[in-house]
XYZ file of C-alpha atoms in Angstrom:
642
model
C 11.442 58.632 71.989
C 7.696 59.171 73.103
C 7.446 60.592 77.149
C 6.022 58.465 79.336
C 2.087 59.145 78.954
C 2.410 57.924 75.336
C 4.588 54.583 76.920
C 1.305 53.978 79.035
C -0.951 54.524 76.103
C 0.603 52.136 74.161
C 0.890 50.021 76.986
C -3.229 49.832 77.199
C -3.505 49.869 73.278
C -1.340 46.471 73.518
C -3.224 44.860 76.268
C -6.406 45.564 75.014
C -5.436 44.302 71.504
C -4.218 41.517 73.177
C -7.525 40.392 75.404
C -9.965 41.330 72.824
C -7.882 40.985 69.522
C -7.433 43.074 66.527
C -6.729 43.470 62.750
C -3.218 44.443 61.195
C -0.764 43.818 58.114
C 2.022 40.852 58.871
C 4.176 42.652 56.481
C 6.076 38.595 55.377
C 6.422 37.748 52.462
C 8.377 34.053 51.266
C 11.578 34.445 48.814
C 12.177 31.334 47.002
C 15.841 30.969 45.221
C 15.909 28.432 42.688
C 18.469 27.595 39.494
C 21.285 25.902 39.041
C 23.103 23.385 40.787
C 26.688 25.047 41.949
C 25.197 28.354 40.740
C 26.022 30.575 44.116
C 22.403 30.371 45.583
C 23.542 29.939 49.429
C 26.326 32.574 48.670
C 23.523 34.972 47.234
C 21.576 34.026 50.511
C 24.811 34.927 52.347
C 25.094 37.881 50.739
C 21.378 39.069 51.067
C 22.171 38.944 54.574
C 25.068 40.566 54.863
C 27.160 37.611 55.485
C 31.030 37.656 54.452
C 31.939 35.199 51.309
C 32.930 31.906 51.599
C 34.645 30.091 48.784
C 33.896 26.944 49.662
C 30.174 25.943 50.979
C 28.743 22.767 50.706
C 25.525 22.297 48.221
C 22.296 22.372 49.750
C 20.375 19.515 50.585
C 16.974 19.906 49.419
C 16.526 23.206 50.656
C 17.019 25.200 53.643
C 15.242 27.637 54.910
C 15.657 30.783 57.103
C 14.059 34.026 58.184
C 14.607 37.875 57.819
C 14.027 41.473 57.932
C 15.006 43.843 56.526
C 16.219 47.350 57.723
C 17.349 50.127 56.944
C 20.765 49.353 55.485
C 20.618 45.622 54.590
C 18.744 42.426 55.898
C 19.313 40.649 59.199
C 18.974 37.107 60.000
C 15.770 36.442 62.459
C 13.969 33.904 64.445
C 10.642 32.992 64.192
C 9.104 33.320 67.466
C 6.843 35.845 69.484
C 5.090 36.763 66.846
C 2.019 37.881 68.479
C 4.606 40.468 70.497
C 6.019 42.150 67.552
C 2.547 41.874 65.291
C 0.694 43.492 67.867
C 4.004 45.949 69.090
C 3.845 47.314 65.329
C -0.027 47.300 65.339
C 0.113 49.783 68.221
C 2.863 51.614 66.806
C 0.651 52.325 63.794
C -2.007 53.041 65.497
C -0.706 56.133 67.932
C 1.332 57.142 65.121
C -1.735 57.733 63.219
C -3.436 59.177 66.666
C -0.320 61.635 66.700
C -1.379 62.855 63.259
C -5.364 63.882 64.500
C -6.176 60.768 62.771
C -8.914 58.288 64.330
C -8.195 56.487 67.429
C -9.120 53.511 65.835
C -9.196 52.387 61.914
C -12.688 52.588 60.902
C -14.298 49.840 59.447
C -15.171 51.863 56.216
C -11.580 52.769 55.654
C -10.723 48.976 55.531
C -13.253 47.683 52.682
C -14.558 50.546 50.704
C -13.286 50.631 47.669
C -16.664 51.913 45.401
C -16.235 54.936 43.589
C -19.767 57.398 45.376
C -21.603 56.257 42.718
C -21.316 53.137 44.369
C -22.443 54.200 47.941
C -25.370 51.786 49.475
C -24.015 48.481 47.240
C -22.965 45.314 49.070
C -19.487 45.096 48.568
C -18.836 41.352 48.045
C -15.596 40.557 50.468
C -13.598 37.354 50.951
C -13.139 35.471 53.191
C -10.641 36.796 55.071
C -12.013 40.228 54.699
C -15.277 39.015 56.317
C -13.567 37.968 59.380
C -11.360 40.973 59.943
C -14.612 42.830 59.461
C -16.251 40.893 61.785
C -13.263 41.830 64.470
C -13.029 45.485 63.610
C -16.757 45.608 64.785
C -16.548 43.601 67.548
C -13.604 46.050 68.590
C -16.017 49.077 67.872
C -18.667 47.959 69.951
C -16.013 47.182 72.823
C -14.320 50.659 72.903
C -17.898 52.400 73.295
C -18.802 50.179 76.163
C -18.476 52.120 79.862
C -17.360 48.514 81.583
C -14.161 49.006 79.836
C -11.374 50.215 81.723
C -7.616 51.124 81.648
C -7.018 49.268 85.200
C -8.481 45.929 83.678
C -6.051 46.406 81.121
C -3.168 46.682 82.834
C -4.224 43.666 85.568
C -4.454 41.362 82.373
C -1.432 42.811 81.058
C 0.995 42.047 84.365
C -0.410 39.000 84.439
C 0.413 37.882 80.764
C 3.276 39.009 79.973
C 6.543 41.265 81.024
C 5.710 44.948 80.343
C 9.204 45.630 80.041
C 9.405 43.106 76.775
C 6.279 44.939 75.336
C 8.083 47.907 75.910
C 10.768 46.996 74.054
C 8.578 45.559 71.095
C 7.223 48.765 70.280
C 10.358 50.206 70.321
C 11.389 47.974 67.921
C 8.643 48.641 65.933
C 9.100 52.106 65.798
C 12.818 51.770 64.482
C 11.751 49.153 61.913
C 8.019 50.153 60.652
C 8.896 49.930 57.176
C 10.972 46.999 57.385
C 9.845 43.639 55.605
C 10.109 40.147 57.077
C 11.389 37.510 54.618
C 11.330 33.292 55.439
C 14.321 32.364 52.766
C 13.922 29.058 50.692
C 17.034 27.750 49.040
C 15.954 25.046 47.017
C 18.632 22.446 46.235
C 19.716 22.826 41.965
C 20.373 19.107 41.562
C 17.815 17.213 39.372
C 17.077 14.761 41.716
C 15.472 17.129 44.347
C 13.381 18.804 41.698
C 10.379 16.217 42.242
C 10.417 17.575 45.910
C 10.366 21.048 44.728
C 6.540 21.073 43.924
C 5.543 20.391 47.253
C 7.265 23.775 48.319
C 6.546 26.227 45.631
C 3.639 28.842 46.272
C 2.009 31.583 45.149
C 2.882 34.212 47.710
C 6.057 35.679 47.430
C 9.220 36.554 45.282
C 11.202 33.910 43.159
C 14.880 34.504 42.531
C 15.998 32.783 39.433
C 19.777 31.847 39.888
C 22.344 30.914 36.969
C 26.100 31.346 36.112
C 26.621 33.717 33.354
C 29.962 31.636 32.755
C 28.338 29.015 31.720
C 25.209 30.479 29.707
C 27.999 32.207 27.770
C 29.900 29.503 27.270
C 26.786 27.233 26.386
C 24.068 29.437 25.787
C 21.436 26.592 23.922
C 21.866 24.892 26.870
C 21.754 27.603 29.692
C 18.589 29.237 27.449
C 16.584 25.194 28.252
C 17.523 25.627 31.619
C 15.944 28.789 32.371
C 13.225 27.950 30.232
C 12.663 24.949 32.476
C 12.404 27.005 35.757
C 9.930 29.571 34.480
C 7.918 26.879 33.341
C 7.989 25.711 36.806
C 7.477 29.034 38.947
C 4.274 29.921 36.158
C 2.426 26.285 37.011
C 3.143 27.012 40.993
C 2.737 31.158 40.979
C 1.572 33.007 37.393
C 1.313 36.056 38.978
C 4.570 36.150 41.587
C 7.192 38.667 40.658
C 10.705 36.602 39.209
C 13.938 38.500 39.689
C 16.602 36.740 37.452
C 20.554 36.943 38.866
C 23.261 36.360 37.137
C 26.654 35.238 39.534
C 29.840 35.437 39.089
C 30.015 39.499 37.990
C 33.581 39.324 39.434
C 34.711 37.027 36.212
C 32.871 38.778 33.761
C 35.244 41.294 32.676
C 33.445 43.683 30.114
C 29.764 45.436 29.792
C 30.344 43.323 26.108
C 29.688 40.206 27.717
C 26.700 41.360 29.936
C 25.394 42.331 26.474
C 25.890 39.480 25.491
C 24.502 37.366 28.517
C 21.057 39.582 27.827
C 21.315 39.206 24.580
C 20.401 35.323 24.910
C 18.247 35.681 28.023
C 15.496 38.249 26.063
C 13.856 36.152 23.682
C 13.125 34.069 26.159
C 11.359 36.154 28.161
C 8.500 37.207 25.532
C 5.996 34.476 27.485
C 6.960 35.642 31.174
C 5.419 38.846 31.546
C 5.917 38.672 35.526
C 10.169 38.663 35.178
C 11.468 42.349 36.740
C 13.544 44.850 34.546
C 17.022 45.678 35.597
C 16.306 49.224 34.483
C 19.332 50.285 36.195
C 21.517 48.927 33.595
C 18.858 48.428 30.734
C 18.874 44.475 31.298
C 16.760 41.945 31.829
C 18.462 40.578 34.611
C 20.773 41.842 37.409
C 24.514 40.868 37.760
C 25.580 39.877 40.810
C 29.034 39.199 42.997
C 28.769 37.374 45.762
C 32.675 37.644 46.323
C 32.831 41.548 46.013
C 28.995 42.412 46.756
C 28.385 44.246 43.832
C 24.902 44.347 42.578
C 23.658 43.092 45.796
C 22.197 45.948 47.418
C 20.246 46.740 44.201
C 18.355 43.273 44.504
C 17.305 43.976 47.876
C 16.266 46.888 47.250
C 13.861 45.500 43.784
C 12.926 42.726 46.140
C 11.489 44.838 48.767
C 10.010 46.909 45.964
C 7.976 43.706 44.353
C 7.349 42.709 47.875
C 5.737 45.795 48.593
C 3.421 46.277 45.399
C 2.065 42.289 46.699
C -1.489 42.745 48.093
C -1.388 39.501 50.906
C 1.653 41.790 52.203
C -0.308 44.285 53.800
C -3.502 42.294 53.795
C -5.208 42.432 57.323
C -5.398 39.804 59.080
C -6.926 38.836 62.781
C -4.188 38.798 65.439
C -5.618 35.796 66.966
C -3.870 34.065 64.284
C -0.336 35.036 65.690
C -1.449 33.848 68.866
C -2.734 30.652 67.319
C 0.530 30.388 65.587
C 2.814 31.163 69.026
C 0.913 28.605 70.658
C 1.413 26.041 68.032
C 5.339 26.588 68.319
C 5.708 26.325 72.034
C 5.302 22.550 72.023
C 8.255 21.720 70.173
C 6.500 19.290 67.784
C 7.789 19.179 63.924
C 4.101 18.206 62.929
C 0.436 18.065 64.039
C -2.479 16.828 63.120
C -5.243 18.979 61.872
C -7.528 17.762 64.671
C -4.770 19.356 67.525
C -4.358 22.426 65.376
C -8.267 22.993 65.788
C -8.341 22.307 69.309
C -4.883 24.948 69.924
C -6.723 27.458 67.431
C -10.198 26.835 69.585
C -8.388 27.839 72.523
C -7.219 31.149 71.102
C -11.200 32.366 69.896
C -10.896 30.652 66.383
C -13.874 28.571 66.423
C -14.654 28.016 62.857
C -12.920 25.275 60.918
C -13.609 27.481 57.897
C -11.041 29.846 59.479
C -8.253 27.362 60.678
C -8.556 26.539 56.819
C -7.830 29.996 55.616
C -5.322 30.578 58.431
C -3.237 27.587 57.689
C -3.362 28.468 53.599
C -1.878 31.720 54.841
C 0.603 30.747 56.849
C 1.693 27.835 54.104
C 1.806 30.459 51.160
C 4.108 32.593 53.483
C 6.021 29.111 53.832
C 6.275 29.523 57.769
C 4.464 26.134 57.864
C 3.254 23.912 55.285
C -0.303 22.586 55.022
C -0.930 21.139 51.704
C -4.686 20.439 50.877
C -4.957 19.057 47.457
C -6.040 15.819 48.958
C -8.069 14.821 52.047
C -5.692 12.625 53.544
C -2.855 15.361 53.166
C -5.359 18.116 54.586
C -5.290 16.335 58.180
C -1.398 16.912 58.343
C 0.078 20.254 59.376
C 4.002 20.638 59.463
C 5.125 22.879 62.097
C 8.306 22.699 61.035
C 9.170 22.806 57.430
C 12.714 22.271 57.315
C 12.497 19.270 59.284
C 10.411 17.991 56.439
C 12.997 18.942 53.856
C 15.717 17.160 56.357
C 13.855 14.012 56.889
C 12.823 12.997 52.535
C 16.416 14.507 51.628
C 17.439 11.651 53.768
C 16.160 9.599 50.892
C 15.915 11.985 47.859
C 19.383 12.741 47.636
C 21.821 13.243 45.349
C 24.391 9.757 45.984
C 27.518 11.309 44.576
C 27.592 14.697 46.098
C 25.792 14.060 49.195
C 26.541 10.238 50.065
C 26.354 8.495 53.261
C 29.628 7.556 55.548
C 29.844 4.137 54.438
C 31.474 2.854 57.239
C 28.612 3.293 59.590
C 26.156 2.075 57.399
C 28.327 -1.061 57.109
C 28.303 -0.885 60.641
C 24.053 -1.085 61.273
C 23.859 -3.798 57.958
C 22.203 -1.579 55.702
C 24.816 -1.501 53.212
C 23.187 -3.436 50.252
C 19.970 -1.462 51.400
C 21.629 2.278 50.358
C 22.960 0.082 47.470
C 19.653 -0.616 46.058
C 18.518 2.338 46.916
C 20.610 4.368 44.925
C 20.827 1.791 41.732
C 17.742 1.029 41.626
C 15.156 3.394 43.396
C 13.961 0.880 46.033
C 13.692 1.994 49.295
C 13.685 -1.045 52.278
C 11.694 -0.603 55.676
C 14.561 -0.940 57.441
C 16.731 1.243 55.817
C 13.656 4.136 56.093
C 13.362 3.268 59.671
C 17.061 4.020 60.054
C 16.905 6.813 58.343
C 14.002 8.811 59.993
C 13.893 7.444 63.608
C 13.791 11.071 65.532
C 14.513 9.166 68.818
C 11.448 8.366 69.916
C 11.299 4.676 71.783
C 9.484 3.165 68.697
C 9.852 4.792 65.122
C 6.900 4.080 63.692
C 5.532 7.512 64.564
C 7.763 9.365 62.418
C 8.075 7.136 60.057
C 4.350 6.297 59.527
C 3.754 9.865 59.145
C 6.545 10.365 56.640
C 5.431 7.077 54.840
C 1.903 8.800 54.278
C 3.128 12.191 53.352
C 5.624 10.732 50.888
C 2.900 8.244 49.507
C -0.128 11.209 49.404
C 2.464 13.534 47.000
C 3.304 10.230 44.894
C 7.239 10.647 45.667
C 6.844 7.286 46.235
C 4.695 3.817 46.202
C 4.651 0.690 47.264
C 6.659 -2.082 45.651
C 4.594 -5.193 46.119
C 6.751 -7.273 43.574
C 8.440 -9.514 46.136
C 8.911 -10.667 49.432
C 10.152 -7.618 51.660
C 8.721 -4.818 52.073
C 9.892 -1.939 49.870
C 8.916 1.259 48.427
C 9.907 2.830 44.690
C 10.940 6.327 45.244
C 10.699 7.223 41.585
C 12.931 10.346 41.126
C 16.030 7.819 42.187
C 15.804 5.913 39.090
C 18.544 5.595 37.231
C 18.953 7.340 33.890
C 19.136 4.904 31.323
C 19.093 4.317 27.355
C 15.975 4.619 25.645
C 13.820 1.971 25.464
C 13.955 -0.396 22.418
C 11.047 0.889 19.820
C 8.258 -2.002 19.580
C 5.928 -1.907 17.282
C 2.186 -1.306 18.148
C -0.620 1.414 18.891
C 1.149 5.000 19.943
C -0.051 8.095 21.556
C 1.303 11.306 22.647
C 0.716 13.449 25.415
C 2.362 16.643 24.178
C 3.120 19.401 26.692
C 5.818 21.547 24.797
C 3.031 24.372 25.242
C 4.136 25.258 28.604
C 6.310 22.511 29.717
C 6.371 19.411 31.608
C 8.062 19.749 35.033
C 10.470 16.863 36.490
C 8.278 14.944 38.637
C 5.530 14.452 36.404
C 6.614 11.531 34.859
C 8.133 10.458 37.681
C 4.353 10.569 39.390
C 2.839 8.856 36.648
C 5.427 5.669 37.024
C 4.886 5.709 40.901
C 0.549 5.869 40.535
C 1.029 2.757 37.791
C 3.377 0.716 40.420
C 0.869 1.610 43.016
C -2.404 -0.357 41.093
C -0.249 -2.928 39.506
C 0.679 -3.900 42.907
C -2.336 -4.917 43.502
C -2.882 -7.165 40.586
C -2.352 -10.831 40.849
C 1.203 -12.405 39.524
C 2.121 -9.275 37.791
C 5.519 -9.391 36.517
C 7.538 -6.466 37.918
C 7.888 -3.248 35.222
C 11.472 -1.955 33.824
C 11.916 1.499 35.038
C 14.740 3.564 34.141
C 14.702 7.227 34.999
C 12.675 8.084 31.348
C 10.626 4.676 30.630
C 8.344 2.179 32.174
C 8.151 -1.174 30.557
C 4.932 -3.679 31.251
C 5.020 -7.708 29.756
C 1.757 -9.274 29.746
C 1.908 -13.178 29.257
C -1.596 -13.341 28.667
C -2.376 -12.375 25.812
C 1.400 -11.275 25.321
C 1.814 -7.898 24.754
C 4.018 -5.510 26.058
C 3.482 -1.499 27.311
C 6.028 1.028 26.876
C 5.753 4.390 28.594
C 8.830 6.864 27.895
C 9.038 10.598 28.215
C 11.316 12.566 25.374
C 12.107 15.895 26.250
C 8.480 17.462 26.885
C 6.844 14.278 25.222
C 5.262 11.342 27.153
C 4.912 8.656 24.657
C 2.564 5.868 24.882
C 2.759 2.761 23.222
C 0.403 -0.774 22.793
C 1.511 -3.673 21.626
C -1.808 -5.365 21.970
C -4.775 -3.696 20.341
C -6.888 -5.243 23.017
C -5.467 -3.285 25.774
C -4.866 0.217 23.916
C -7.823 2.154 24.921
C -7.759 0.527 28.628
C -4.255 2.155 29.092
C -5.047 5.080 27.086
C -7.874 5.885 29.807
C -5.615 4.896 32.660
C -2.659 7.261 31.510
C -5.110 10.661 30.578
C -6.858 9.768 34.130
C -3.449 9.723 36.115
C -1.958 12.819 34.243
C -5.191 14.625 35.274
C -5.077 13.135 39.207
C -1.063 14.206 39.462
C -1.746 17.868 37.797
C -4.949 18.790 40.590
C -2.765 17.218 43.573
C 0.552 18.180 42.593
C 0.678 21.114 39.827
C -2.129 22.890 40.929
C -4.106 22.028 38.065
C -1.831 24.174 35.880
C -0.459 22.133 33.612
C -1.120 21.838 29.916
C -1.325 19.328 27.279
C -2.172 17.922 23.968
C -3.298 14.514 23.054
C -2.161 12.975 19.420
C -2.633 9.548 18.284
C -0.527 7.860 15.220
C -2.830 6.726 12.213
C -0.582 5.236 9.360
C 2.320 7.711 9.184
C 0.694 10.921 11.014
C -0.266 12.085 14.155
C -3.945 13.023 14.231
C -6.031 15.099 17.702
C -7.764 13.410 19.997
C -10.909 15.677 18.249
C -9.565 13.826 14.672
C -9.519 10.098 16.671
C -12.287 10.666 18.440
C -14.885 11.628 15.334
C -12.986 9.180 13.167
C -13.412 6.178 16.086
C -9.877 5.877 15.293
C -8.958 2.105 16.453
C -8.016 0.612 18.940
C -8.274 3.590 20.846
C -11.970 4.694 20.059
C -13.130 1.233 18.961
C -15.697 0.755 22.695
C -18.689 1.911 23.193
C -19.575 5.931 22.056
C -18.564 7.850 25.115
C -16.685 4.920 27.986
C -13.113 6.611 26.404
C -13.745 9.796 25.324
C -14.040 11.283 28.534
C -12.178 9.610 30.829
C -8.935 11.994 30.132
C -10.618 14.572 32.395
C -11.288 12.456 35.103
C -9.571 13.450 38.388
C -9.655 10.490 40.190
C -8.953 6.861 39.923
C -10.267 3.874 40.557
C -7.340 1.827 41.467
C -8.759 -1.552 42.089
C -11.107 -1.378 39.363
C -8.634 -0.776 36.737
C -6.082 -3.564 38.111
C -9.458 -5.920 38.198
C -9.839 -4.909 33.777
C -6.255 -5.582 33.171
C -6.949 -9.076 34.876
């Protein structure tokens, strides 16, 4: 309890703070939980917040996502609202704490940024961005506090004028009980395979991954359980190399002996000779921690090494302006599930951020810390700014779904006429207007709002493309495709795209088939491809020839018929891979190029000096290069194939 001259103090530390802004840690971090299918992820969320077991919950959807903080004996559940109340509440609570300690009034701009050694002093330190424009406040806020016009009254005027006193009040109290709590949004990404295309678009670098899987099963199929892991840390390292992963292993309650934990570690440790960034259950001398979500056991130990990693995390206690909580507050009270970037600039002008440079960083922060997401990799996605993410998730998992576990009531799609539409959607990956329309009108008087925006978002991440090979309008949402047998071998020109280095994520492929329907489309009397879930087959009339795409395992194999049109597709394929892996995979992902001469595979170096044919046969230097390309020319290439 502080007596009431300290109440008034922070009272006027708030309210100034509050007219003239100030600098402070957010102290969020994101936790993403990823793994299995029917591993226990919500149950682990459940149990992270000190929610009682259920046996039976129904498997997420795409993902859902939630907030909370932790405390001083487990985590509550939160909303997300007020922010600038409690960010500035624990600012001030900092800041007298520090004044009841003989410390400075204020944090001095020197205590923020220096970080030379004395034999340093008089050196420009070179600061980012962020750093420049907290350093910019912290002067401003220098200058203000030495100025004689400022004065206590004023503050308190502006204060009773803003907001309740007694609410502020209660803020700081808050703050003081939870200083060294941690504030957590939750993502609980769907395990099916079909929602693992979607995945990419919410996996970031801030934060803590939990990797989920059943220690049942890896027991019981340990080869198989050992690819699966493999798979997700492949995954988190292209999205987040440096972000902490905390592995869990359910279902502690059936595993009966410390044998079979050896056991369970015992396959899980080679595996983790290339992930440097996975914690140590040192506790128990494993490389993973046991959990029960049933009994709780184990639980209160992963808090606590999550709050740990979170901790050691520099964006966690990175300063940052509080106009950006007041930017983000003012963003929220309309209610709207997305934005354009124009509106966010003119909400963010009104709050003293004037600089599009700065709405940039603010919305990268805010997306990392998955509170809203603001994906930049191209231009067109750039202008759109989701307010509310899980309304995002909702709206494609309407689509990108899983048709056995989470179907539709076929009685009222019967009911509207769309029953062939879901039909062909599910069989064969082709999504009708109407059915989309159905699916994603938010209530509005016409539809096309929503689902114009969704239809751009969708098309901009390549989960899906138009289908212009008939007479309604449709779109191929690749990751729907059904899983197939392999294509029958042809004979002809092959080459590899090898990316058992560090993996190749589901999705990629599943890109590359949706960017090839998207320029065939244009072409004149194309004949529609044969998709399957693993292979994309092209007939050509004229000359005849035939193109067969297929991915095997962490292979995508290309192969040419028709000499004529080899090093054409081979320059369209290497272009695309590059496009998808700087818009999609953060330009993380890895992979080797082999070509087949006689009965071996040779390097792209080997073809390349050797003018290997038909892949090297045009002019020195028109091929070579084009696999680094990063964009496309989509017309261009359709008018060459003509």
């Amino acid at each position: 309890q502080t007596d009431k001259n300290n109440r008034l103090e922070f009272l006027d530390d708030f309210t100034e703070m509050l007219e003239y802004g100030d600098v402070g840690p957010w102290n969020r971090s994101k936790l993403m939980l990823v793994g299995q299918g029917r591993a226990g992820k919500s149950a682990t969320v459940r149990s992270l917040l000190g929610e009682r077991f259920l046996s039976t919950l129904d498997s997420t959807v795409g993902a859902s996502v939630v907030h909370a903080r932790s405390k001083q004996y487990g985590w509550d559940k939160t909303r997300l609202h007020n922010v600038t109340t409690d960010f500035l509440a624990r600012t001030v609570y900092e800041k007298n704490k520090n004044r009841r300690k003989n410390r400075s009034k204020s944090i001095r701009i020197e205590s923020l940024f220096e970080n030379e050694d004395s034999e340093n002093e008089g050196e420009e330190e070179e600061l980012t961005e962020i750093e420049q424009i907290t350093k910019k406040q912290m002067q401003m806020k220098s200058e203000r506090e030495r100025s004689p016009a400022y004065s206590n009254e004023h503050r308190r005027v502006l204060l009773k004028n803003s907001m309740d006193a007694i609410k502020v009040s209660k803020a700081i109290k808050e703050a003081e009980k939870h200083s060294f709590s941690l504030s957590f949004t939750l993502w609980d990404f769907g395990g099916q395979k079909v929602f693992y295309a979607l995945h990419h678009l919410f996996l970031t670098n801030y934060g803590t991954y939990l990797l989920l899987f059943d220690m049942r099963m890896l027991l019981r199929e340990p080869s198989s359980a050992n690819e699966y892991l493999k798979f997700w840390l492949n995954s988190i390292r292209i999205h987040a190399p440096e972000a902490p992963v905390i592995l869990l292993g359910s279902h502690l309650d059936k595993i009966k002996s410390k044998r079979k934990l050896r056991a369970v570690n015992k396959v899980i440790k080679p595996l983790l000779i290339n992930f440097p960034t996975v914690a140590l259950n040192t506790d128990a001398n494993l490389h993973f921690f046991p959990i029960s979500n049933k009994d709780g056991r184990g639980i209160e130990l992963v808090r606590q090494t999550i709050e740990k990693k979170t901790k050691n995390q520099e964006f966690v206690s990175r300063m940052v302006p509080s106009r950006w909580m007041q930017c983000y507050d003012k963003l929220m009270k309309g209610e709207r599930n997305w934005l354009l970037l124009e509106e966010v600039q003119n909400s963010a002008s009104s709050v003293g951020i004037n600089e599009s440079s700065e709405v940039s960083l603010m919305l990268n922060f805010f997306h990392e810390l998955g509170v809203i997401l603001h994906i930049s990799s191209t231009e067109a996605l750039a202008k759109m700014v989701i307010l509310n993410p899980q309304w995002l998730v909702d709206k494609i998992s309407l689509v990108i779904r899983d048709s056995e576990l989470h179907s539709f009531d076929n009685n009222v799609i019967a009911k509207v006429g769309l029953a062939d539409d879901v039909r062909n959607l599910n069989e064969h990956g082709l999504l009708s207007r109407d059915l989309m329309e159905y699916l994603w009108h938010d209530g509005e008087e016409s539809p096309i709002t929503t689902t114009g925006f969704l239809v751009d978002l969708m098309k901009q991440t390549i989960l899906m493309s138009d289908w212009n090979f008939g007479d309604d309008a449709q779109y191929l949402v690749s990751s729907l495709l059904p899983v197939g047998r392999k294509p029958k071998l042809i004979n002809g020109n092959q080459c590899v795209f090898d990316f058992s280095g560090k993996g190749l994520p589901f999705g990629v492929f599943q890109r590359l088939v949706c960017t090839l329907v998207s320029y065939l489309g244009k072409m004149k009397e194309t004949q529609a491809p044969t998709l399957e879930q693993s292979s994309f087959i092209l007939n050509f009339s004229q000359p005849p020839s035939t193109l067969v795409l297929e991915q095997n395992d962490e292979l995508i194999i290309l192969t040419v018929s028709q000499k004529g049109r080899a090093s054409l597709f081979y320059s369209v394929i290497a272009s695309m891979l590059r496009k998808i892996d700087v818009e999609t995979m953060s330009g993380r992902l890895e992979w080797e190029i082999r070509f087949k001469n006689g009965r071996k595979m040779i390097s792209l170096t080997q073809a390349q000096k050797v003018k290997l044919s038909p892949w090297f046969d045009a002019e020195e230097g028109t091929v070579t290069n084009t696999h680094k390309k990063t964009s496309l020319d989509l017309d261009g290439f359709a008018s060459l194939l003509e």
